[in-house]
Amino acid sequence: MYSDYLKDKKELMKKLVQCFTAEYDYVSCLGSDIKGKSYRVNAMQSQVNESSIERGFVIKLYKDKLYREFSFDDLTTENFAELVENIKASNKITYAYVPSDTQILNDEPLIKDFERIADDIDYSDEKIMDILTNGKDIMMQQEQIVNAIAGFTKYEVSKCFVSKHRELTQHYAYYNLVAMAIARDEKTMQNAYRTIDGIKPSELFAKYDELVKETASVAKMLLKAKPVVPGVYDVITSPSISGLIAHEAFGHGVEMDMFVKNRALAKDYVGKQVASEIVSMHDGAASAINVASYFFDDDGVLASDTLIIDKGILVTGISDALSASVLKTKPTGNGRRESFSHKAYTRMTNTFFSPGTDKLEDMIKSIKHGYILYDTNNGMEDPKNWGIQCTASYGLEIKDGKLTGEAIAPVIISGYVPDLLKSITMISDDFELSGSGMCGKGHKEWVRVSDGGPYMKAQVKLG
Amino acid sequence: MMEKIIANLAKYPQINDYRLVATNSRSNEIFYILDKVETLRSTKLEATCSVTIYVDQDNKRGQASFVIHDSYTDEQIDQKIKDAIYQSKFSLNTYFALPKGEKREFANDSNIIKHFDSDLVFKIGDAVFKASTFKDGWISSMEVFVRENKVHIVNSQGVDYTYYTNSIGIEVIPTFKNEKEEIELYTYLDYDHLDYDKITSDTYDFLCQAELRNQAQKYSGPNELPVLLEDKEIKQVLGNLIDNLDYAMVYNKMDLMKIDDKFYGDGDDMPDISLVPYVEGSISNRAVDVDGIVLQDTKIVADNRILCNHGSNQYGYYLGVDKPTGILPNLQVAKGKHQLSELCAKEHLACLAFSSFQFDIFSGNFGGEVRLAKYFDGEKYIPVTGLTIGGNIHELKSHMQFSEECSKIKGYSGPKACLITKMSVN
């Protein structure tokens, strides 16, 4: 249910916007009320706690080519006058400065309420803890597993956006189910981590037994994994690694606030070939239903589905409202804040490669010596130079078109992004999204994203 | 707000203990595109308190945490408490006692507080741009964050501590141009004191690195050679090994080393390691941890032997530790035995900037993509880029040589550099 708190505050938010409308060219106010609850069970302990709680507001003002924001954590009739004074005081600038070439944000009239109904009423705390305890027990029953963690987190988001001409509210929920197994032998310790994410707990829990069994098996297998012999290999990226590449290798490079600062090489490649002809890539809060699927962004711009790469050609990037205003493009609904107390930047949402027509078994058969790479570990962007660093948790060896049962770990994928994307020769007809990750801008500003896609055959440098 | 919450908690006799943590914060922030100002931001947050209640049952201790906003009515607070009491039965774990304490306010000795006004972010911005004097380079993006936090921790056993943290954070991303392309490099500088000259000087040093990346060529040296890591990476490598000695890792059977083991394996003459609450200039400094344990310097490794574990009150109690160390924020490593010039005398690769240096706490694998390194071929340094390094700390820890020269960064004081005598480079 949409936040009662924000319902009560809407008139005050409108009054606050009204207070500054005469003096400023643009005024908006975003209110957030986010609730979360996390459940954790491991071999030694269990916990149920509130988590990811956020409640507060940010007002955005524009005049004299400068945007100003003030974040605060309560809005009441009693504190209203003091708040207005605080906002005014924070905007008194005596220091000489040169403003950048920003433009006034579009404020097209729209009044709408959005709702994606939460689907967790059948799951009491007891029921969730029972499922998790069972999942933990399944993992712990396997030899060499010394600890196992089963976790579930639910998030419920309510936001209200008010400007001179817009009044928007949204309410939605998403869920994250986790399994982690720690295996050890005399020499070493390894962990495997798997998640399922989405908007329907029933669908997530239905797959949990299979997930925990897989997780424990992978942890045990990693104890025997060998380091990869560095070199260039034919590989098949699993959906998780395809998503990592979509996100790190290319997604960050098409965040258009980077275009404004001339920080992204992609700016010069719009309309040009950047990937093989069988590759298409999307991003958007409306491009898929997963953890980053909302109705409007933190600038009050409606969500969209952006086709970034179409059959190998770079079509466009993604943008927040401010960057789009400078670039004179239409904002894509990708303006996101870590919380109401952080700035909005251009951020990814659900980022993925489109599925193709190949079958995974044919892709495996086509490889003389290479690997299937599994499970995102981490990655880092380099939008200016299109360098790539992505780490997969492990790879399974393919020789003469067959899996040998040998594993390698860890696996660092590196190289030059267009080389990697142009080397893609086969794409499977599978499609999976994973939303367990938090994405940073540089090394901060964390937001929840999903990414994924199909299996893809490519040639990459492994180390 | 705390008084209101405590009065409400008192209505529930089944609550055996509680802990409240209230954080008030304010910040001023500025965001530049090139050298022009795009956005000014301020925050003032003072209306939330994190509450943990402890409910004992059958010699076990249940607990549940929740957040109270200042806007809550007494009825809403009551409902939150009732929900938490119910939830605590799902967290019935081994009993532990909360730390006892007293009322005390730790002084705020940062000079930032004296300068905290709306002009400060502009002045810091100017100090950064003052360093941008390079013919082929400029700052394409910069963000400044000046923050002040007041943290108040109260528990039902007499803990009532207040401390302050102040910080200046500066994200700087310069671009340099050569005949073929433009390159950029990333850094985030942080300070617990205001010193404009130091900001200018640190920015200048970083811009010199970016200029070096502009001259860097693709690495084509050997695939195995000694690698020199800097303080940021030493902190991560040793810090992760020390993290493995946390009480929680022992309790959860995830510890790889035990007290009295050789921390560095067969390595000789290795530096001692402590965890400490205070390192000059570190924005991680804390007088007390989140449970209200007053923190003290704690030696973890001496003469290559592990002396003790460390960590939170709860897990320390579980292990029967008389006086848990609390969660200590800084790693302090003694100086090494080698002069930097000695470490750098032979062929090696000195890594200056990673895209994201990674360390797997379970397997001990570490490494990453190197954005900038200097390859010394025995005669001269060649700036290089586009390579990765990797290794396993459990195999390499006895092959580490630490510099006599020391540095201090966020969360670390110790050798400025460490040579790992044999690493994989690709």
Short mmCIF file of C-alpha atoms in Angstrom, two decimals, chain B:
data_model
loop_
_atom_site.label_atom_id
_atom_site.label_comp_id
_atom_site.label_asym_id
_atom_site.label_seq_id
_atom_site.Cartn_x
_atom_site.Cartn_y
_atom_site.Cartn_z
CA MET B 1 13.61 11.91 20.45
CA MET B 2 15.70 9.41 22.44
CA GLU B 3 13.86 10.23 25.65
CA LYS B 4 10.51 9.59 23.96
CA ILE B 5 11.71 6.21 22.64
CA ILE B 6 13.21 5.15 25.99
CA ALA B 7 9.97 6.09 27.77
CA ASN B 8 8.04 3.90 25.34
CA LEU B 9 10.50 1.00 25.68
CA ALA B 10 10.06 1.13 29.46
CA LYS B 11 6.41 0.10 29.03
CA TYR B 12 7.48 -3.37 27.90
CA PRO B 13 8.96 -5.47 30.73
CA GLN B 14 9.79 -8.30 28.33
CA ILE B 15 12.53 -6.10 26.80
CA ASN B 16 15.70 -6.97 28.72
CA ASP B 17 18.05 -4.55 27.03
CA TYR B 18 18.13 -1.93 24.28
CA ARG B 19 20.53 0.10 22.20
CA LEU B 20 19.78 3.40 20.45
CA VAL B 21 21.96 5.09 17.85
CA ALA B 22 20.95 8.56 16.67
CA THR B 23 22.91 10.31 13.94
CA ASN B 24 22.48 14.00 13.12
CA SER B 25 24.23 15.11 9.99
CA ARG B 26 24.61 18.07 7.72
CA SER B 27 26.56 18.59 4.54
CA ASN B 28 27.39 21.12 1.86
CA GLU B 29 28.21 19.79 -1.58
CA ILE B 30 29.24 21.23 -4.95
CA PHE B 31 29.26 19.57 -8.36
CA TYR B 32 31.33 20.85 -11.29
CA ILE B 33 31.24 20.15 -15.00
CA LEU B 34 34.77 21.01 -16.12
CA ASP B 35 35.54 24.14 -14.07
CA LYS B 36 31.94 25.40 -13.98
CA VAL B 37 29.43 24.86 -11.22
CA GLU B 38 26.41 22.69 -12.11
CA THR B 39 24.72 22.04 -8.75
CA LEU B 40 24.97 23.12 -5.13
CA ARG B 41 23.48 20.83 -2.50
CA SER B 42 22.93 20.93 1.24
CA THR B 43 21.54 18.31 3.58
CA LYS B 44 20.26 18.56 7.12
CA LEU B 45 19.17 15.25 8.64
CA GLU B 46 18.30 14.99 12.28
CA ALA B 47 15.16 13.00 12.68
CA THR B 48 15.98 9.30 12.77
CA CYS B 49 17.11 6.91 15.47
CA SER B 50 18.07 3.27 15.01
CA VAL B 51 16.79 1.04 17.81
CA THR B 52 17.74 -2.53 18.73
CA ILE B 53 15.83 -4.38 21.41
CA TYR B 54 16.99 -7.57 23.16
CA VAL B 55 14.45 -10.07 24.50
CA ASP B 56 15.69 -13.06 26.52
CA GLN B 57 13.95 -16.41 26.46
CA ASP B 58 15.12 -19.88 27.60
CA ASN B 59 18.69 -18.67 28.19
CA LYS B 60 18.84 -17.32 24.67
CA ARG B 61 18.81 -13.73 23.48
CA GLY B 62 16.46 -12.57 20.76
CA GLN B 63 16.99 -9.25 19.07
CA ALA B 64 15.36 -7.03 16.44
CA SER B 65 16.28 -3.66 14.98
CA PHE B 66 14.08 -0.90 13.62
CA VAL B 67 14.19 2.79 12.81
CA ILE B 68 12.15 5.50 14.52
CA HIS B 69 11.53 8.76 12.73
CA ASP B 70 10.93 11.93 14.68
CA SER B 71 7.57 12.20 12.95
CA TYR B 72 6.27 9.03 14.66
CA THR B 73 3.51 9.39 17.20
CA ASP B 74 3.63 7.50 20.51
CA GLU B 75 1.17 5.00 19.03
CA GLN B 76 3.40 4.40 16.01
CA ILE B 77 6.45 3.92 18.25
CA ASP B 78 4.47 1.47 20.36
CA GLN B 79 3.50 -0.51 17.28
CA LYS B 80 7.14 -0.62 16.12
CA ILE B 81 8.20 -1.94 19.54
CA LYS B 82 5.47 -4.58 19.56
CA ASP B 83 6.47 -5.70 16.04
CA ALA B 84 10.11 -5.91 17.11
CA ILE B 85 9.28 -7.97 20.23
CA TYR B 86 7.43 -10.39 17.96
CA GLN B 87 10.30 -10.50 15.44
CA SER B 88 12.90 -11.07 18.15
CA LYS B 89 11.66 -14.64 18.60
CA PHE B 90 13.04 -15.41 15.13
CA SER B 91 16.50 -14.23 16.22
CA LEU B 92 16.88 -16.34 19.35
CA ASN B 93 20.62 -16.87 19.46
CA THR B 94 23.24 -17.54 22.09
CA TYR B 95 23.01 -15.05 24.98
CA PHE B 96 25.44 -12.14 25.16
CA ALA B 97 25.61 -9.19 27.54
CA LEU B 98 25.73 -5.60 26.33
CA PRO B 99 28.80 -3.52 27.24
CA LYS B 100 28.46 -1.29 30.28
CA GLY B 101 29.41 2.36 30.08
CA GLU B 102 29.00 5.90 31.25
CA LYS B 103 27.95 9.30 29.96
CA ARG B 104 30.72 10.93 27.96
CA GLU B 105 31.08 13.29 25.02
CA PHE B 106 34.23 12.95 22.94
CA ALA B 107 35.57 16.29 21.76
CA ASN B 108 35.38 17.32 18.15
CA ASP B 109 38.94 18.35 17.31
CA SER B 110 38.51 18.85 13.57
CA ASN B 111 38.98 22.39 12.25
CA ILE B 112 36.37 21.76 9.55
CA ILE B 113 33.58 22.70 11.91
CA LYS B 114 35.00 26.22 12.26
CA HIS B 115 34.88 26.74 8.50
CA PHE B 116 31.54 25.05 7.85
CA ASP B 117 29.71 27.65 5.77
CA SER B 118 28.32 27.88 2.26
CA ASP B 119 31.57 29.35 0.86
CA LEU B 120 33.71 26.42 1.99
CA VAL B 121 32.88 24.11 -0.93
CA PHE B 122 33.81 26.88 -3.40
CA LYS B 123 37.13 27.48 -1.65
CA ILE B 124 37.92 23.77 -1.69
CA GLY B 125 37.00 23.72 -5.38
CA ASP B 126 39.44 26.56 -5.99
CA ALA B 127 42.18 24.68 -4.11
CA VAL B 128 41.67 21.71 -6.43
CA PHE B 129 41.65 23.78 -9.62
CA LYS B 130 44.81 25.57 -8.47
CA ALA B 131 46.66 22.30 -9.14
CA SER B 132 45.36 22.03 -12.68
CA THR B 133 48.32 23.58 -14.48
CA PHE B 134 49.03 20.93 -17.09
CA LYS B 135 49.36 21.71 -20.78
CA ASP B 136 47.54 18.61 -22.03
CA GLY B 137 45.25 17.93 -19.11
CA TRP B 138 42.23 19.37 -17.34
CA ILE B 139 39.71 18.40 -14.67
CA SER B 140 36.58 17.21 -16.42
CA SER B 141 34.55 16.36 -13.34
CA MET B 142 34.80 17.28 -9.70
CA GLU B 143 32.54 16.92 -6.67
CA VAL B 144 33.14 18.18 -3.13
CA PHE B 145 31.37 16.92 -0.02
CA VAL B 146 31.83 18.60 3.37
CA ARG B 147 30.14 16.55 6.07
CA GLU B 148 29.56 16.79 9.78
CA ASN B 149 28.02 13.97 11.81
CA LYS B 150 27.07 13.78 15.45
CA VAL B 151 26.59 10.22 16.69
CA HIS B 152 24.85 9.51 20.00
CA ILE B 153 24.88 5.92 21.33
CA VAL B 154 22.82 4.92 24.34
CA ASN B 155 22.15 1.49 25.81
CA SER B 156 20.32 0.10 28.80
CA GLN B 157 23.62 -0.69 30.58
CA GLY B 158 24.71 2.91 31.04
CA VAL B 159 26.44 3.57 27.72
CA ASP B 160 25.77 7.18 26.74
CA TYR B 161 28.47 8.30 24.33
CA THR B 162 28.50 11.14 21.85
CA TYR B 163 31.16 11.63 19.21
CA TYR B 164 31.60 13.72 16.09
CA THR B 165 33.04 13.01 12.68
CA ASN B 166 33.96 15.62 10.11
CA SER B 167 35.15 14.97 6.62
CA ILE B 168 35.93 16.54 3.31
CA GLY B 169 35.57 14.25 0.31
CA ILE B 170 36.67 15.27 -3.18
CA GLU B 171 36.07 13.20 -6.29
CA VAL B 172 38.45 14.31 -9.04
CA ILE B 173 38.41 12.98 -12.60
CA PRO B 174 40.97 14.58 -14.92
CA THR B 175 41.28 14.10 -18.68
CA PHE B 176 44.55 14.23 -20.60
CA LYS B 177 44.95 14.32 -24.34
CA ASN B 178 47.70 12.88 -26.50
CA GLU B 179 48.03 12.58 -30.27
CA LYS B 180 45.94 9.40 -30.41
CA GLU B 181 43.31 9.65 -27.69
CA GLU B 182 42.07 11.16 -24.46
CA ILE B 183 42.50 9.30 -21.19
CA GLU B 184 41.10 9.80 -17.71
CA LEU B 185 41.86 8.63 -14.19
CA TYR B 186 39.71 8.52 -11.03
CA THR B 187 40.44 9.42 -7.44
CA TYR B 188 38.54 10.23 -4.26
CA LEU B 189 40.55 12.31 -1.79
CA ASP B 190 39.39 12.54 1.81
CA TYR B 191 40.43 14.62 4.81
CA ASP B 192 39.44 14.99 8.44
CA HIS B 193 41.01 18.46 8.64
CA LEU B 194 40.89 21.42 6.30
CA ASP B 195 44.24 22.28 4.70
CA TYR B 196 43.92 24.00 1.31
CA ASP B 197 47.63 23.59 0.51
CA LYS B 198 47.45 19.83 1.09
CA ILE B 199 44.37 19.58 -1.13
CA THR B 200 46.22 21.42 -3.91
CA SER B 201 49.36 19.34 -3.43
CA ASP B 202 47.50 15.98 -3.36
CA THR B 203 45.53 16.98 -6.45
CA TYR B 204 48.73 17.96 -8.23
CA ASP B 205 50.33 14.58 -7.39
CA PHE B 206 47.27 12.80 -8.73
CA LEU B 207 47.24 14.89 -11.91
CA CYS B 208 50.88 13.89 -12.43
CA GLN B 209 49.71 10.26 -12.35
CA ALA B 210 47.03 11.04 -14.91
CA GLU B 211 49.65 12.71 -17.08
CA LEU B 212 51.73 9.55 -16.79
CA ARG B 213 48.77 7.44 -17.92
CA ASN B 214 48.59 9.72 -20.94
CA GLN B 215 52.09 8.58 -21.85
CA ALA B 216 51.51 4.94 -20.94
CA GLN B 217 51.92 2.19 -23.47
CA LYS B 218 50.48 -1.28 -23.57
CA TYR B 219 52.38 -3.59 -21.23
CA SER B 220 54.58 -6.10 -23.01
CA GLY B 221 56.94 -7.14 -20.19
CA PRO B 222 57.30 -10.57 -18.57
CA ASN B 223 54.25 -12.49 -17.29
CA GLU B 224 55.78 -13.09 -13.90
CA LEU B 225 57.82 -10.56 -11.96
CA PRO B 226 58.01 -8.66 -8.65
CA VAL B 227 55.08 -6.30 -8.18
CA LEU B 228 55.14 -3.18 -6.00
CA LEU B 229 51.81 -2.32 -4.36
CA GLU B 230 51.04 1.04 -2.73
CA ASP B 231 49.39 1.81 0.63
CA LYS B 232 45.78 1.58 -0.61
CA GLU B 233 46.31 -1.99 -1.79
CA ILE B 234 48.46 -2.99 1.22
CA LYS B 235 45.59 -1.85 3.41
CA GLN B 236 43.20 -4.04 1.46
CA VAL B 237 45.43 -7.13 1.40
CA LEU B 238 46.53 -7.04 5.05
CA GLY B 239 43.18 -5.67 6.17
CA ASN B 240 41.34 -8.61 4.64
CA LEU B 241 43.71 -11.07 6.28
CA ILE B 242 43.14 -9.31 9.60
CA ASP B 243 39.38 -9.38 8.95
CA ASN B 244 39.66 -13.16 8.84
CA LEU B 245 40.68 -12.98 12.52
CA ASP B 246 37.37 -11.34 13.46
CA TYR B 247 35.51 -13.09 16.30
CA ALA B 248 32.55 -13.54 13.92
CA MET B 249 34.72 -15.46 11.43
CA VAL B 250 35.88 -17.77 14.22
CA TYR B 251 32.37 -18.26 15.58
CA ASN B 252 31.00 -18.97 12.10
CA LYS B 253 33.85 -21.42 11.36
CA MET B 254 35.18 -19.31 8.54
CA ASP B 255 38.58 -18.49 10.04
CA LEU B 256 41.69 -19.66 8.23
CA MET B 257 44.26 -18.73 10.91
CA LYS B 258 44.33 -19.22 14.65
CA ILE B 259 46.02 -17.48 17.58
CA ASP B 260 49.76 -18.24 17.63
CA ASP B 261 49.82 -19.17 13.93
CA LYS B 262 52.44 -17.49 11.76
CA PHE B 263 50.52 -14.61 10.16
CA TYR B 264 52.95 -14.23 7.25
CA GLY B 265 53.70 -17.94 6.91
CA ASP B 266 57.45 -18.47 6.58
CA GLY B 267 58.16 -14.79 5.95
CA ASP B 268 60.99 -13.25 7.98
CA ASP B 269 61.28 -9.83 9.54
CA MET B 270 57.68 -8.92 8.85
CA PRO B 271 56.00 -5.84 10.37
CA ASP B 272 53.72 -6.05 13.40
CA ILE B 273 50.07 -5.15 12.89
CA SER B 274 47.65 -3.37 15.20
CA LEU B 275 44.08 -2.18 14.96
CA VAL B 276 43.64 1.32 16.34
CA PRO B 277 40.86 3.89 16.85
CA TYR B 278 42.95 6.84 15.70
CA VAL B 279 45.30 7.48 12.79
CA GLU B 280 46.26 11.06 11.98
CA GLY B 281 44.17 12.29 9.06
CA SER B 282 41.96 9.20 8.80
CA ILE B 283 38.25 9.91 8.38
CA SER B 284 37.57 6.44 9.80
CA ASN B 285 38.63 7.51 13.31
CA ARG B 286 36.14 6.64 16.07
CA ALA B 287 36.43 6.80 19.85
CA VAL B 288 33.73 4.17 20.41
CA ASP B 289 32.18 1.47 18.26
CA VAL B 290 28.50 1.05 17.48
CA ASP B 291 27.90 -1.03 20.63
CA GLY B 292 29.49 1.59 22.85
CA ILE B 293 32.84 -0.09 23.48
CA VAL B 294 35.50 2.55 24.07
CA LEU B 295 38.20 1.60 21.55
CA GLN B 296 41.86 1.13 22.35
CA ASP B 297 44.98 0.28 20.34
CA THR B 298 45.12 -3.51 19.97
CA LYS B 299 48.15 -5.38 18.69
CA ILE B 300 47.01 -8.30 16.54
CA VAL B 301 50.30 -9.55 15.07
CA ALA B 302 53.75 -9.34 16.70
CA ASP B 303 56.92 -11.06 15.48
CA ASN B 304 54.86 -12.85 12.83
CA ARG B 305 52.63 -14.48 15.49
CA ILE B 306 48.90 -13.90 15.80
CA LEU B 307 48.29 -12.57 19.31
CA CYS B 308 44.52 -12.28 19.42
CA ASN B 309 41.25 -12.08 17.54
CA HIS B 310 39.19 -8.92 17.39
CA GLY B 311 35.68 -7.74 16.68
CA SER B 312 32.29 -6.87 18.05
CA ASN B 313 30.97 -7.25 21.58
CA GLN B 314 28.45 -9.94 20.58
CA TYR B 315 30.89 -12.32 18.91
CA GLY B 316 33.63 -11.64 21.45
CA TYR B 317 31.18 -12.66 24.17
CA TYR B 318 30.32 -15.83 22.25
CA LEU B 319 34.00 -16.79 22.18
CA GLY B 320 34.37 -16.12 25.90
CA VAL B 321 36.64 -13.12 25.41
CA ASP B 322 36.90 -11.21 28.67
CA LYS B 323 37.10 -7.79 27.10
CA PRO B 324 36.11 -7.69 23.41
CA THR B 325 38.13 -5.18 21.39
CA GLY B 326 35.12 -3.63 19.69
CA ILE B 327 35.12 -2.86 15.99
CA LEU B 328 38.34 -0.95 15.38
CA PRO B 329 38.42 1.30 12.32
CA ASN B 330 42.10 1.65 11.38
CA LEU B 331 44.89 -0.76 10.42
CA GLN B 332 48.30 0.24 11.76
CA VAL B 333 51.26 -1.61 10.26
CA ALA B 334 54.80 -1.12 11.57
CA LYS B 335 57.37 0.20 9.15
CA GLY B 336 59.19 -2.33 6.98
CA LYS B 337 62.87 -3.22 6.82
CA HIS B 338 63.62 -2.09 3.30
CA GLN B 339 64.24 1.32 1.83
CA LEU B 340 61.97 2.08 -1.10
CA SER B 341 65.02 2.58 -3.32
CA GLU B 342 66.17 -0.92 -2.39
CA LEU B 343 62.76 -2.44 -3.25
CA CYS B 344 62.82 -0.63 -6.57
CA ALA B 345 66.41 -1.46 -7.53
CA LYS B 346 65.66 -4.49 -9.72
CA GLU B 347 63.16 -5.24 -12.46
CA HIS B 348 59.60 -4.84 -11.15
CA LEU B 349 56.16 -3.48 -11.87
CA ALA B 350 55.00 -0.60 -9.66
CA CYS B 351 51.18 -0.45 -9.70
CA LEU B 352 49.86 3.09 -9.24
CA ALA B 353 46.16 2.89 -10.13
CA PHE B 354 43.72 0.01 -10.38
CA SER B 355 40.25 0.14 -11.87
CA SER B 356 39.08 -1.84 -8.85
CA PHE B 357 41.46 -3.86 -6.72
CA GLN B 358 39.74 -7.02 -5.48
CA PHE B 359 40.43 -9.44 -2.63
CA ASP B 360 38.39 -12.59 -1.99
CA ILE B 361 38.34 -13.04 1.78
CA PHE B 362 37.56 -16.76 1.48
CA SER B 363 40.01 -17.98 -1.17
CA GLY B 364 42.66 -15.29 -0.69
CA ASN B 365 42.74 -14.53 -4.43
CA PHE B 366 43.51 -10.89 -5.15
CA GLY B 367 44.37 -8.56 -8.01
CA GLY B 368 42.70 -6.54 -10.70
CA GLU B 369 43.00 -4.49 -13.84
CA VAL B 370 45.83 -1.97 -13.61
CA ARG B 371 44.95 1.39 -15.10
CA LEU B 372 48.48 2.73 -14.57
CA ALA B 373 51.77 1.12 -13.61
CA LYS B 374 55.45 1.84 -14.04
CA TYR B 375 57.43 -1.08 -15.42
CA PHE B 376 61.10 -0.91 -14.40
CA ASP B 377 63.15 -3.04 -16.78
CA GLY B 378 66.30 -2.79 -14.68
CA GLU B 379 67.40 0.49 -16.24
CA LYS B 380 64.46 2.77 -16.78
CA TYR B 381 60.76 3.20 -15.90
CA ILE B 382 58.16 2.79 -18.64
CA PRO B 383 54.57 3.89 -17.87
CA VAL B 384 52.23 1.06 -18.85
CA THR B 385 48.51 0.34 -18.91
CA GLY B 386 46.07 -2.39 -20.04
CA LEU B 387 47.27 -5.25 -17.83
CA THR B 388 46.03 -7.34 -14.93
CA ILE B 389 47.86 -8.73 -11.94
CA GLY B 390 46.72 -11.61 -9.79
CA GLY B 391 47.80 -14.03 -7.09
CA ASN B 392 46.79 -15.79 -3.91
CA ILE B 393 47.76 -14.22 -0.61
CA HIS B 394 48.15 -17.54 1.18
CA GLU B 395 50.85 -18.50 -1.32
CA LEU B 396 52.43 -15.05 -1.53
CA LYS B 397 52.32 -13.64 2.02
CA SER B 398 55.75 -14.92 2.91
CA HIS B 399 57.12 -13.20 -0.20
CA MET B 400 56.22 -9.65 0.83
CA GLN B 401 58.85 -6.99 1.51
CA PHE B 402 57.69 -3.77 3.16
CA SER B 403 59.17 -0.29 2.84
CA GLU B 404 60.65 1.72 5.69
CA GLU B 405 58.91 4.77 4.30
CA CYS B 406 55.39 5.12 5.68
CA SER B 407 52.17 6.90 4.80
CA LYS B 408 48.77 7.58 6.32
CA ILE B 409 45.51 7.23 4.41
CA LYS B 410 41.89 6.60 5.35
CA GLY B 411 41.86 3.61 7.69
CA TYR B 412 45.60 2.88 7.37
CA SER B 413 48.98 3.88 8.71
CA GLY B 414 52.02 1.92 7.63
CA PRO B 415 54.50 1.11 4.88
CA LYS B 416 54.09 3.19 1.76
CA ALA B 417 54.89 0.25 -0.49
CA CYS B 418 55.23 -3.50 -0.50
CA LEU B 419 57.09 -5.62 -3.03
CA ILE B 420 55.60 -9.03 -3.69
CA THR B 421 58.48 -10.87 -5.18
CA LYS B 422 56.61 -13.06 -7.68
CA MET B 423 53.21 -12.27 -9.19
CA SER B 424 51.33 -13.15 -12.34
CA VAL B 425 51.07 -10.21 -14.77
CA ASN B 426 49.09 -10.32 -18.01
#
